[in-house]
Amino acid sequence: MKNVKQVSAILNPPAPHMVGDGFRVHNFFPSGYKLNMSPFYMLDYNAKIEFSARNEPRGVSVHPHRGFETVTIAYHGAVAHHDSTGNSGIIYPGDVQWMTAASGILHKEYHEENFSKEGGLFQMVQLWVNLPAKDKMSKPKYQGIAQIDIPQFVLPENSGTIEVIAGNYNGTKGSVSTFTPIEMYNARLNKGSKADFNFPANFNTGFVIIEGSAKVNGAEIAKTDQFIHFRNEGESIELEALENSVILILSGDPIDEPIVSYGPFLMNKPEEIQQALVDYNEGKFGYLE
C-alpha cells in the first residue's frame, strides 16, 4: 500500500468514571490520553454495561454548554434529550444526535423511560466537537438523525456497510452539516471483509472499535473498546474485519486556534470563559426544568 496513514498507537480504554448516574464512560481524550484530535476535543466512550431496571431514569441533570457541539451516538440502550431551545428527542440504537451549543444552551440527558423501566445493555459514544472562533457565538441548533435516515454506502461482495454520519465516503454524503471539514462514519463490516478509507494527511484521525476486532493496514490488530490513533502523514487506511465488527471512524481538519476550557465551556480566551459564566448566571442560556 502506498501513501499509508500509519498507526500511531492502539490504546486501551482508560479507567471509567461516572457522568451523572447514567453514563459510565472511558475518557480517551483529553484526560485519558494527550492526543491531538482537533476538531474533536473530547471522546467519552460508554463501553457495554448492563443497567438494572429502575423507575426513576438515570442520567445527567440540567447543565450548560458554550463554544462547541456535542455528538451522541447510540449502540445499545436509549437516551432522551431536552434543551432550552425547545428541542427534544430520543436516541435509539444506531441513531445520532448532533447538538450545536455555540452561543449557549442548557440541556439534560437521561435514560429513556421504557429502557429505564426494563433495564438492559447500554453502549454510547459522546464527542465534543470544537467550533472555530468565528462560529462559537452562533445560534444553537439541533440535528437528530435516525439510523434509517443515515446515508449508507454498501460495500461490494456482502462486505458490509459504511453509515456516513458526516463527510463523504466514496460519493455517499452525510446528512449532518458541520462548521469545519469532518468525516464521521459507522463502519459495519462482516467477518473477513475489507474497507479502505482515505483522509488528507493533515487530518487528525482515530477509530473506536465498538464491536469485534480488526487488522489495520495488514499489520496491527485492534480489539473491542480500543482506540486507534493515526499519524498525520499518509492518506490511505485499510481495515480488515477479523469478526463481525462495528468501528467508529473519525477524521477532521484541525482548528489551529488557542483553546481555553472550563467545565462545560470551550472558548479561545480566558475572558470569554468569564463572560460565559456571567451570561449563564444571568439566565442568558435560556430556561430548562
Coordinates of C-alpha atoms in Angstrom, one line a residue, residues 9-229:
A9 CA -0.9 3.9 18.9
I10 CA -3.6 1.4 19.8
L11 CA -4.9 2.5 23.1
N12 CA -6.9 0.6 25.8
P13 CA -9.8 2.4 27.4
P14 CA -8.8 4.5 30.4
A15 CA -10.3 3.7 33.9
P16 CA -14.0 4.6 33.8
H17 CA -15.8 7.3 35.7
M18 CA -19.5 8.2 36.1
V19 CA -21.1 11.2 34.4
G20 CA -24.2 11.8 36.4
D21 CA -25.6 8.4 37.4
G22 CA -26.4 7.2 33.9
F23 CA -23.2 7.2 31.9
R24 CA -20.1 5.1 32.8
V25 CA -17.5 6.4 30.5
H26 CA -13.9 5.9 29.5
N27 CA -12.5 9.3 28.5
F28 CA -10.0 8.6 25.7
F29 CA -9.1 12.3 25.4
P30 CA -8.3 14.9 26.6
S31 CA -8.0 13.4 30.0
G32 CA -7.2 9.7 29.4
Y33 CA -4.5 10.3 26.7
K34 CA -2.9 13.6 25.5
L35 CA -3.9 13.2 21.8
N36 CA -4.2 15.9 19.2
M37 CA -7.6 15.1 17.7
S38 CA -8.8 18.6 16.9
P39 CA -11.6 19.4 15.9
F40 CA -12.6 16.6 18.2
Y41 CA -11.9 17.9 21.7
M42 CA -13.4 15.1 23.9
L43 CA -14.3 11.5 23.5
D44 CA -16.3 9.8 26.2
Y45 CA -16.9 6.1 25.4
N46 CA -19.6 4.3 27.4
A47 CA -18.5 0.7 26.8
K48 CA -21.1 -2.0 27.1
I49 CA -22.7 -2.2 30.6
E50 CA -25.8 -3.7 31.9
F51 CA -28.1 -1.3 33.8
S52 CA -30.7 -2.8 36.1
A53 CA -34.4 -1.8 35.8
R54 CA -35.4 1.4 37.6
N55 CA -38.5 3.6 37.7
E56 CA -36.6 6.8 38.1
P57 CA -34.4 7.3 34.9
R58 CA -30.6 7.6 35.4
G59 CA -28.9 10.4 33.6
V60 CA -27.4 13.9 33.8
S61 CA -29.4 16.9 35.1
V62 CA -29.6 20.3 33.6
H63 CA -26.2 21.8 32.7
P64 CA -24.9 24.4 30.2
H65 CA -22.6 24.4 27.2
R66 CA -21.0 27.1 25.1
G67 CA -18.4 27.1 22.3
F68 CA -18.7 23.6 20.8
E69 CA -21.0 20.8 19.6
T70 CA -21.9 17.6 21.3
V71 CA -22.4 14.4 19.3
T72 CA -24.1 11.4 20.8
I73 CA -24.1 8.0 19.0
A74 CA -26.1 5.2 20.5
Y75 CA -25.2 1.5 20.0
H76 CA -27.3 -0.1 22.8
G77 CA -29.9 1.4 25.1
A78 CA -31.9 4.6 24.6
V79 CA -31.3 8.2 25.8
A80 CA -33.8 11.1 26.0
H81 CA -32.7 14.7 25.5
H82 CA -34.3 18.1 26.3
D83 CA -32.7 21.5 25.8
S84 CA -33.5 25.2 26.5
T85 CA -34.3 25.9 22.8
G86 CA -37.2 23.6 22.9
N87 CA -35.6 20.7 21.1
S88 CA -36.1 17.1 22.4
G89 CA -35.7 13.6 21.2
I90 CA -34.9 10.0 21.9
I91 CA -31.6 8.5 20.7
Y92 CA -32.2 4.8 19.9
P93 CA -29.5 2.3 18.8
G94 CA -28.0 3.4 15.6
D95 CA -29.3 7.0 15.9
V96 CA -27.1 10.1 16.2
Q97 CA -27.8 13.4 18.0
W98 CA -25.7 16.4 16.9
M99 CA -26.3 19.4 19.2
T100 CA -24.7 22.7 18.4
A101 CA -24.4 24.6 21.8
A102 CA -22.5 27.5 20.2
S103 CA -23.5 30.7 22.0
G104 CA -25.1 28.8 24.8
I105 CA -27.6 26.2 25.7
L106 CA -28.9 24.3 28.7
H107 CA -29.7 20.6 28.3
K108 CA -30.2 17.3 30.1
E109 CA -29.9 13.7 29.0
Y110 CA -31.1 10.6 30.7
H111 CA -32.1 7.0 30.1
E112 CA -35.3 6.8 28.0
E113 CA -38.3 5.9 30.2
N114 CA -39.1 2.5 28.8
F115 CA -35.4 1.5 28.7
S116 CA -35.0 2.6 32.3
K117 CA -38.0 0.5 33.5
E118 CA -36.8 -2.6 31.7
G119 CA -33.1 -2.2 32.1
G120 CA -30.6 -3.8 29.7
L121 CA -27.4 -3.3 27.7
F122 CA -26.2 0.2 27.3
Q123 CA -23.4 1.5 25.0
M124 CA -22.9 5.1 23.7
V125 CA -20.3 7.5 22.4
Q126 CA -20.3 11.2 23.1
L127 CA -17.9 13.6 21.4
W128 CA -17.3 17.3 21.9
V129 CA -16.5 18.9 18.5
N130 CA -14.8 22.3 18.8
L131 CA -16.1 25.3 16.8
P132 CA -13.9 27.9 15.1
A133 CA -13.7 31.3 16.9
K134 CA -15.9 32.9 14.3
D135 CA -18.7 30.4 14.9
K136 CA -18.6 30.0 18.7
M137 CA -21.3 32.6 19.3
S138 CA -23.6 31.5 16.5
K139 CA -27.1 30.4 17.2
P140 CA -27.6 26.9 18.8
K141 CA -29.2 24.2 16.7
Y142 CA -30.1 20.5 16.9
Q143 CA -29.7 17.7 14.3
G144 CA -31.4 14.5 15.3
I145 CA -30.7 11.7 12.8
A146 CA -32.4 8.3 13.0
Q147 CA -30.3 5.4 11.7
I148 CA -32.8 4.7 8.9
D149 CA -32.0 8.2 7.6
I150 CA -28.2 8.0 7.7
P151 CA -26.9 7.6 4.2
Q152 CA -25.2 4.2 3.6
F153 CA -22.5 3.1 1.2
V154 CA -23.0 -0.6 0.6
L155 CA -19.6 -2.4 0.2
P156 CA -19.2 -5.0 -2.6
E157 CA -19.4 -8.7 -2.1
N158 CA -21.5 -8.6 1.1
S159 CA -18.7 -6.9 2.9
G160 CA -20.9 -4.6 5.0
T161 CA -22.0 -1.0 5.0
I162 CA -20.5 2.4 5.8
E163 CA -23.0 4.7 7.5
V164 CA -22.0 8.2 6.6
I165 CA -22.9 10.5 9.5
A166 CA -20.8 13.4 8.3
G167 CA -18.5 14.0 5.3
N168 CA -18.3 11.9 2.1
Y169 CA -17.4 8.3 1.7
N170 CA -16.9 7.3 -2.0
G171 CA -19.6 9.7 -3.1
T172 CA -22.1 9.0 -0.3
K173 CA -22.5 12.2 1.6
G174 CA -23.6 12.5 5.3
S175 CA -26.7 14.5 6.1
V176 CA -25.2 16.4 9.0
S177 CA -24.0 19.9 8.4
T178 CA -20.6 20.8 10.1
F179 CA -18.7 24.0 10.6
T180 CA -15.4 22.5 9.5
P181 CA -14.4 19.5 7.4
I182 CA -15.3 16.4 9.4
E183 CA -15.6 12.7 8.4
M184 CA -17.6 10.5 10.7
Y185 CA -18.8 7.0 9.8
N186 CA -20.0 3.8 11.4
A187 CA -18.3 1.0 9.5
R188 CA -20.3 -2.2 9.9
L189 CA -18.1 -4.9 8.5
N190 CA -18.7 -8.6 8.1
K191 CA -16.0 -11.1 9.1
G192 CA -13.2 -11.3 6.6
S193 CA -14.2 -8.2 4.7
K194 CA -12.1 -5.2 4.0
A195 CA -12.8 -1.5 3.6
D196 CA -10.5 1.3 2.5
F197 CA -10.5 4.9 3.8
N198 CA -8.7 8.0 2.5
F199 CA -8.2 11.2 4.5
P200 CA -5.9 14.1 4.0
A201 CA -2.5 13.7 5.6
N202 CA -3.1 16.7 8.0
F203 CA -6.5 15.4 9.2
N204 CA -6.5 14.1 12.8
T205 CA -7.8 10.6 12.6
G206 CA -8.9 7.9 15.1
F207 CA -11.1 4.8 15.1
V208 CA -13.0 3.3 18.0
I209 CA -13.6 -0.5 17.9
I210 CA -17.2 -0.6 19.1
E211 CA -17.7 -4.3 18.4
G212 CA -15.4 -7.1 17.1
S213 CA -11.8 -6.7 16.1
A214 CA -9.9 -5.6 13.0
K215 CA -6.5 -5.7 11.4
V216 CA -5.2 -2.2 10.3
N217 CA -3.1 -1.8 7.2
G218 CA -2.5 -5.5 7.0
A219 CA -0.5 -5.5 10.2
E220 CA -1.7 -4.3 13.6
I221 CA -4.7 -5.7 15.4
A222 CA -7.2 -3.7 17.4
K223 CA -9.9 -5.2 19.6
T224 CA -13.3 -4.2 21.1
D225 CA -13.1 -1.0 23.1
Q226 CA -9.7 0.0 21.9
F227 CA -8.9 3.4 20.2
I228 CA -6.7 3.5 17.1
H229 CA -4.8 6.8 16.7

